[in-house]
N, CA and C atoms as an extended XYZ file, in Angstrom:
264
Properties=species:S:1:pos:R:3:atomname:S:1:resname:S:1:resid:I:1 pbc="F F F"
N        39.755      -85.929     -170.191 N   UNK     1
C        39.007      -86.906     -170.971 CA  UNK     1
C        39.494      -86.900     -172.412 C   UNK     1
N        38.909      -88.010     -172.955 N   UNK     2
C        39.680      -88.104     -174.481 CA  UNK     2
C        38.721      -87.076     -175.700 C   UNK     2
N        39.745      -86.134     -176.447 N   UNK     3
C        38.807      -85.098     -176.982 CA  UNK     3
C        38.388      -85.750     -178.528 C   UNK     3
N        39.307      -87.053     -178.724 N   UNK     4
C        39.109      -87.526     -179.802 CA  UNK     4
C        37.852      -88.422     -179.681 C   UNK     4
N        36.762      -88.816     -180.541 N   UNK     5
C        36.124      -90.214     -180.335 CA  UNK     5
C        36.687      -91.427     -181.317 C   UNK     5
N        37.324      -92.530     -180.314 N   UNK     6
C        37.793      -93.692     -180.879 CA  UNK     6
C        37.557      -94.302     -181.956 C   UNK     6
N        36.739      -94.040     -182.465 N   UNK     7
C        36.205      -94.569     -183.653 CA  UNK     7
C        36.935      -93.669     -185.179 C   UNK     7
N        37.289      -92.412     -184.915 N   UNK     8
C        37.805      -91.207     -185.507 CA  UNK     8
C        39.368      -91.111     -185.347 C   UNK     8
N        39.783      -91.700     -184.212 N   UNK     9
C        41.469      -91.873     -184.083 CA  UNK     9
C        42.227      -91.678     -185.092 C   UNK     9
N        42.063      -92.503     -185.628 N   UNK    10
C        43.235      -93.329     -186.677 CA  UNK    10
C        42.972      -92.435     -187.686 C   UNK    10
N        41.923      -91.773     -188.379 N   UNK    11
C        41.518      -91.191     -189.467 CA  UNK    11
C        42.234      -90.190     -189.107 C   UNK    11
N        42.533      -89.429     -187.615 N   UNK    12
C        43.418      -87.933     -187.478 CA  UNK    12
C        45.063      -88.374     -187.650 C   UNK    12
N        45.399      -89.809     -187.632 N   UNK    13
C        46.779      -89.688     -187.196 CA  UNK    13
C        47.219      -90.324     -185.783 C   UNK    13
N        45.935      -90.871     -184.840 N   UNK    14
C        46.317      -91.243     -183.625 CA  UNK    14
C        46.058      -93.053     -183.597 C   UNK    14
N        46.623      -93.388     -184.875 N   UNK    15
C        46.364      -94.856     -184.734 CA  UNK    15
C        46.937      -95.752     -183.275 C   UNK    15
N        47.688      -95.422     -182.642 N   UNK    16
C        48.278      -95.691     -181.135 CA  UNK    16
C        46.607      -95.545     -180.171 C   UNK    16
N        45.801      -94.872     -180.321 N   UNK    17
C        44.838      -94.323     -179.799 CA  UNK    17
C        43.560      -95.521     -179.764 C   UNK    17
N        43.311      -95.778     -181.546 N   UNK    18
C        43.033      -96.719     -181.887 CA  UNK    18
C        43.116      -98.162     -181.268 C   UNK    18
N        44.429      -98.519     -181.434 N   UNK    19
C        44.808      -99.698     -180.838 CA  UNK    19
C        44.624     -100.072     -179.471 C   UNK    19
N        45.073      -98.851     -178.418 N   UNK    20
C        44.712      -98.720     -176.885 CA  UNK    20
C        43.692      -99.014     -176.931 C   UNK    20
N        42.802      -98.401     -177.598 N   UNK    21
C        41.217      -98.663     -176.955 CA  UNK    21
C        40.659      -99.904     -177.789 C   UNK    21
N        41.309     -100.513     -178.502 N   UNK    22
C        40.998     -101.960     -178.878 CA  UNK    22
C        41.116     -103.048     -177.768 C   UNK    22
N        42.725     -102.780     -177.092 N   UNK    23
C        42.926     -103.546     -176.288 CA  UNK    23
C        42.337     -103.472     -175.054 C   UNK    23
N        41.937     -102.345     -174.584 N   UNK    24
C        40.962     -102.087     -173.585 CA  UNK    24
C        39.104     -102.954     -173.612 C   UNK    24
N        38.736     -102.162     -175.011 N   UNK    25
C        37.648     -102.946     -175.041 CA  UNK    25
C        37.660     -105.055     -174.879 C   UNK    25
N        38.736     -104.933     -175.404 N   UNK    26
C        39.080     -106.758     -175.166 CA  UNK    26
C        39.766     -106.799     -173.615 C   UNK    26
N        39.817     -106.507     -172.716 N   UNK    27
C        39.947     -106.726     -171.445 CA  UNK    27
C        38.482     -106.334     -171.117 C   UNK    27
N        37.976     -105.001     -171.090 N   UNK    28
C        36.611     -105.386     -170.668 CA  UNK    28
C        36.038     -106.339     -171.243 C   UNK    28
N        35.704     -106.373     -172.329 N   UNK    29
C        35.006     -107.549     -172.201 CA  UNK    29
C        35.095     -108.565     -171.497 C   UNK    29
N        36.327     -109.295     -171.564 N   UNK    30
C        36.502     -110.584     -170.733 CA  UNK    30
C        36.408     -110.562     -169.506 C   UNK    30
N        36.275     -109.345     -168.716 N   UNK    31
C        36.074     -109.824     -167.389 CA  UNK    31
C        34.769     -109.972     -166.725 C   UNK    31
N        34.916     -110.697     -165.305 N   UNK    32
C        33.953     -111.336     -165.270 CA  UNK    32
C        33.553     -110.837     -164.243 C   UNK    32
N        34.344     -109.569     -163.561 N   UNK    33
C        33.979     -109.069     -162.627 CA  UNK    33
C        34.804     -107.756     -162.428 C   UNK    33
N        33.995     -106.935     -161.744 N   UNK    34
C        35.251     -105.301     -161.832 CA  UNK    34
C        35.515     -105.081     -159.960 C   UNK    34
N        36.676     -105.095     -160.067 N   UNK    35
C        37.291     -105.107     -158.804 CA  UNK    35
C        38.407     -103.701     -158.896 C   UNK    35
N        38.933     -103.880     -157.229 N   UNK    36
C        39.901     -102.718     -157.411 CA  UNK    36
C        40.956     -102.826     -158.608 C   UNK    36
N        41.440     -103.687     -158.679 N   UNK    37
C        42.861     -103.995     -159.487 CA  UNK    37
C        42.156     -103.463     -161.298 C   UNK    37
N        40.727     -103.958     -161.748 N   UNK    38
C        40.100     -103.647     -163.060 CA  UNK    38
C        39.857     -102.214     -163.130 C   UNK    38
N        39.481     -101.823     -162.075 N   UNK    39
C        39.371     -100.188     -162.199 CA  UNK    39
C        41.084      -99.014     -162.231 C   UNK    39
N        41.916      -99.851     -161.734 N   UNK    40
C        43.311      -99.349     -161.348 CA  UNK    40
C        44.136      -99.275     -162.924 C   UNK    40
N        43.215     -100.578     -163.656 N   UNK    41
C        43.904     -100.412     -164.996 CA  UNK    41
C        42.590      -99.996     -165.989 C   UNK    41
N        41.401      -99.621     -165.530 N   UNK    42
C        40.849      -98.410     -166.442 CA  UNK    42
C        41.224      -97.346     -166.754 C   UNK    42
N        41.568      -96.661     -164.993 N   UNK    43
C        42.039      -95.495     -164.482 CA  UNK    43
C        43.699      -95.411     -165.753 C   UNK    43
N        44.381      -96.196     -166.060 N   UNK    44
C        45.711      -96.233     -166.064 CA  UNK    44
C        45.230      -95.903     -168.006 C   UNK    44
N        44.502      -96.635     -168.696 N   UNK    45
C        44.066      -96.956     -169.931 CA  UNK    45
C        43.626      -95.274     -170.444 C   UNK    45
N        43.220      -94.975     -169.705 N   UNK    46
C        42.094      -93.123     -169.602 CA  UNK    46
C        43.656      -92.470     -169.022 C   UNK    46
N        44.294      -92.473     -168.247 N   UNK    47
C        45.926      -91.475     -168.318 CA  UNK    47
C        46.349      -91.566     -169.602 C   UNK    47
N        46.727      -92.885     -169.969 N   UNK    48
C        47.232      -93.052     -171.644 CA  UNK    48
C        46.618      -92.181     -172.327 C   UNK    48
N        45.784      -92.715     -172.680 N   UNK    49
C        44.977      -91.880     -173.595 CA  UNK    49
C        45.442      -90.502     -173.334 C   UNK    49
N        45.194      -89.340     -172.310 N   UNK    50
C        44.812      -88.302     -171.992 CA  UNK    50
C        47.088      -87.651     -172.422 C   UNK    50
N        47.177      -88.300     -172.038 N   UNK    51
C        48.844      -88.143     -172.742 CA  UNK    51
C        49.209      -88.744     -173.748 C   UNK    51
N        48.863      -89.564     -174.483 N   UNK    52
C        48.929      -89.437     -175.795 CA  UNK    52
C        48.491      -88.229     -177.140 C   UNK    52
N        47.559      -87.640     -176.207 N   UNK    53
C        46.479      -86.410     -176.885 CA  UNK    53
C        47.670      -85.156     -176.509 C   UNK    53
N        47.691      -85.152     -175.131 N   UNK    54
C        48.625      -84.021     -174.453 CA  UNK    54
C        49.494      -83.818     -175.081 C   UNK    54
N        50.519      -84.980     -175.397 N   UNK    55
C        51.505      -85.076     -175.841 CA  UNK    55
C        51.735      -85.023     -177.448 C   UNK    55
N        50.730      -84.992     -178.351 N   UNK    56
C        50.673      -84.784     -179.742 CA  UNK    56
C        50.886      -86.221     -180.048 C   UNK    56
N        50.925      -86.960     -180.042 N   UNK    57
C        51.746      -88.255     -180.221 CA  UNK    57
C        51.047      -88.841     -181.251 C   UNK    57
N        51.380      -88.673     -182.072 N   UNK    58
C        50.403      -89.001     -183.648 CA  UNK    58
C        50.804      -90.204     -184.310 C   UNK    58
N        50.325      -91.175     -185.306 N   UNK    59
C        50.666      -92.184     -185.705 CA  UNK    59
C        51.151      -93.576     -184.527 C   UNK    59
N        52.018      -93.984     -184.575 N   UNK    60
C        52.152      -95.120     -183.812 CA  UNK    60
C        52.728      -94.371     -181.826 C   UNK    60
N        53.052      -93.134     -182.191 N   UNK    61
C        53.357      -92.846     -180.783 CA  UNK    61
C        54.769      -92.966     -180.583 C   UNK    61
N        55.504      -93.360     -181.846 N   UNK    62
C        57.074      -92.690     -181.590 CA  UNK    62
C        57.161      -93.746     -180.106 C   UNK    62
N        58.380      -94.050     -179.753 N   UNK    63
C        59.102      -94.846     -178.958 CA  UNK    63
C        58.561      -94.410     -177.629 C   UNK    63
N        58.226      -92.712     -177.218 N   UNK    64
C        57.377      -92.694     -176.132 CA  UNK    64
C        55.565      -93.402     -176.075 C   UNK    64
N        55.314      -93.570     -176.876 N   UNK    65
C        53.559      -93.895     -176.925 CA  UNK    65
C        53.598      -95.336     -176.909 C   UNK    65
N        54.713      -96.079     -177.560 N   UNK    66
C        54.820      -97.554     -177.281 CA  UNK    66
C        55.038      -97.956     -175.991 C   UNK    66
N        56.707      -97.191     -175.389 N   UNK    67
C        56.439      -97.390     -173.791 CA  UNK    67
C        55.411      -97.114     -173.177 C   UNK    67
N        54.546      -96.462     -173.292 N   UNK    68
C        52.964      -96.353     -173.075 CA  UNK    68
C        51.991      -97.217     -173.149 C   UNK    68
N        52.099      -98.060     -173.998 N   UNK    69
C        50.716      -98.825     -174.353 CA  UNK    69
C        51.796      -99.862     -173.914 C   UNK    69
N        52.774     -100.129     -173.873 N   UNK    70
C        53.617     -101.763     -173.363 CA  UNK    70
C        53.404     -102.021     -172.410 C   UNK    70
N        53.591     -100.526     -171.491 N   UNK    71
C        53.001     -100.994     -169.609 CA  UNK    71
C        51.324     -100.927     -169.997 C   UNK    71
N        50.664     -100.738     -170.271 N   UNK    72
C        49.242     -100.501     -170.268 CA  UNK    72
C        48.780     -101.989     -170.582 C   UNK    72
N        49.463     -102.848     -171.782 N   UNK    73
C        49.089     -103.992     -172.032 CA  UNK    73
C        50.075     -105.146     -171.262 C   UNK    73
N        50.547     -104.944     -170.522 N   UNK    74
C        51.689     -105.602     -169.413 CA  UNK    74
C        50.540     -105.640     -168.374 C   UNK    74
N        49.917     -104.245     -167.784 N   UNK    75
C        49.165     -104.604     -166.599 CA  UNK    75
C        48.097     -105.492     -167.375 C   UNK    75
N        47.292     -105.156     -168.587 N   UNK    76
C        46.314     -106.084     -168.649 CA  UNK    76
C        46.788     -107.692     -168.354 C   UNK    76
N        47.308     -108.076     -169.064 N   UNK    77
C        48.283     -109.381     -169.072 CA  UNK    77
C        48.581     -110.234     -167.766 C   UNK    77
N        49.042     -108.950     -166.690 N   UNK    78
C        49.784     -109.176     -165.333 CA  UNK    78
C        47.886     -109.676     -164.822 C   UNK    78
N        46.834     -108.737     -165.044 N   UNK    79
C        45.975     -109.166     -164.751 CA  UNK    79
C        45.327     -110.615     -164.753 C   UNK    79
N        45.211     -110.848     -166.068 N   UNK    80
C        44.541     -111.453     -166.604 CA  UNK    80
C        45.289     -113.210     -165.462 C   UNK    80
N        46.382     -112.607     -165.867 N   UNK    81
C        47.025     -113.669     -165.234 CA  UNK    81
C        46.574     -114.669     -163.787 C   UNK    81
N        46.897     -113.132     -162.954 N   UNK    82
C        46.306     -112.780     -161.300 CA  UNK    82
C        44.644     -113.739     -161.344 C   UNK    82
N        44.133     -113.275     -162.162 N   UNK    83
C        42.388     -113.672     -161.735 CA  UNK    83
C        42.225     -114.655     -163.113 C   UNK    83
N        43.098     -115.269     -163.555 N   UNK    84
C        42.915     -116.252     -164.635 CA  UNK    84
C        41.378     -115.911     -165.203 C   UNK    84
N        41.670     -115.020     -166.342 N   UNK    85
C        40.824     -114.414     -167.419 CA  UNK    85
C        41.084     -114.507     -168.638 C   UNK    85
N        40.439     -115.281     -169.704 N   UNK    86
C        40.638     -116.248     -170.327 CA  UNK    86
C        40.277     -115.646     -171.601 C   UNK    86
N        40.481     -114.545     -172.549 N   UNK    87
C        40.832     -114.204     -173.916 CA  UNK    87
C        39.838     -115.098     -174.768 C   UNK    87
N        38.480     -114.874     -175.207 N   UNK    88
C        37.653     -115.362     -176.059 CA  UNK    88
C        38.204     -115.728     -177.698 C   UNK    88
């Protein structure tokens, strides 16, 4: 689990941390329903996280923490797509 609370991220150095869970909270929100595929990219959002921490990955996450959050916001995207979910 994440030992940081999101709100505190960015103030340690884990602004990458920050941002993930921005983009997360803006996919939950918009959906309109939680299915296998929404839980597959919770599940995926909570790994990030948990290796970004693991991994020290401080500030933007260095070229590994971006390939990180690129697939993380790729599946949202790939989603959004799939079940046409529509970005407020």
């Amino acid at each position: 689990t994440c030992a940081l609370p999101i709100s505190t991220a960015a103030i340690f150095r884990y602004e990458l941390v920050s941002e993930i869970a921005e983009v997360m909270l803006d996919f939950l929100e918009n959906l309109t329903e939680l299915n296998d595929d929404a839980f597959e990219i919770i599940e995926a959002h909570q790994q990030t996280l948990d290796a970004i921490l693991r991994h020290k990955l401080a500030g933007d996450g260095g070229n590994e923490g971006r390939v990180m959050a690129q697939e993380l916001y790729d599946a949202c995207n790939r989603y959004r797509k799939k079940y046409q979910v529509f970005i407020d």
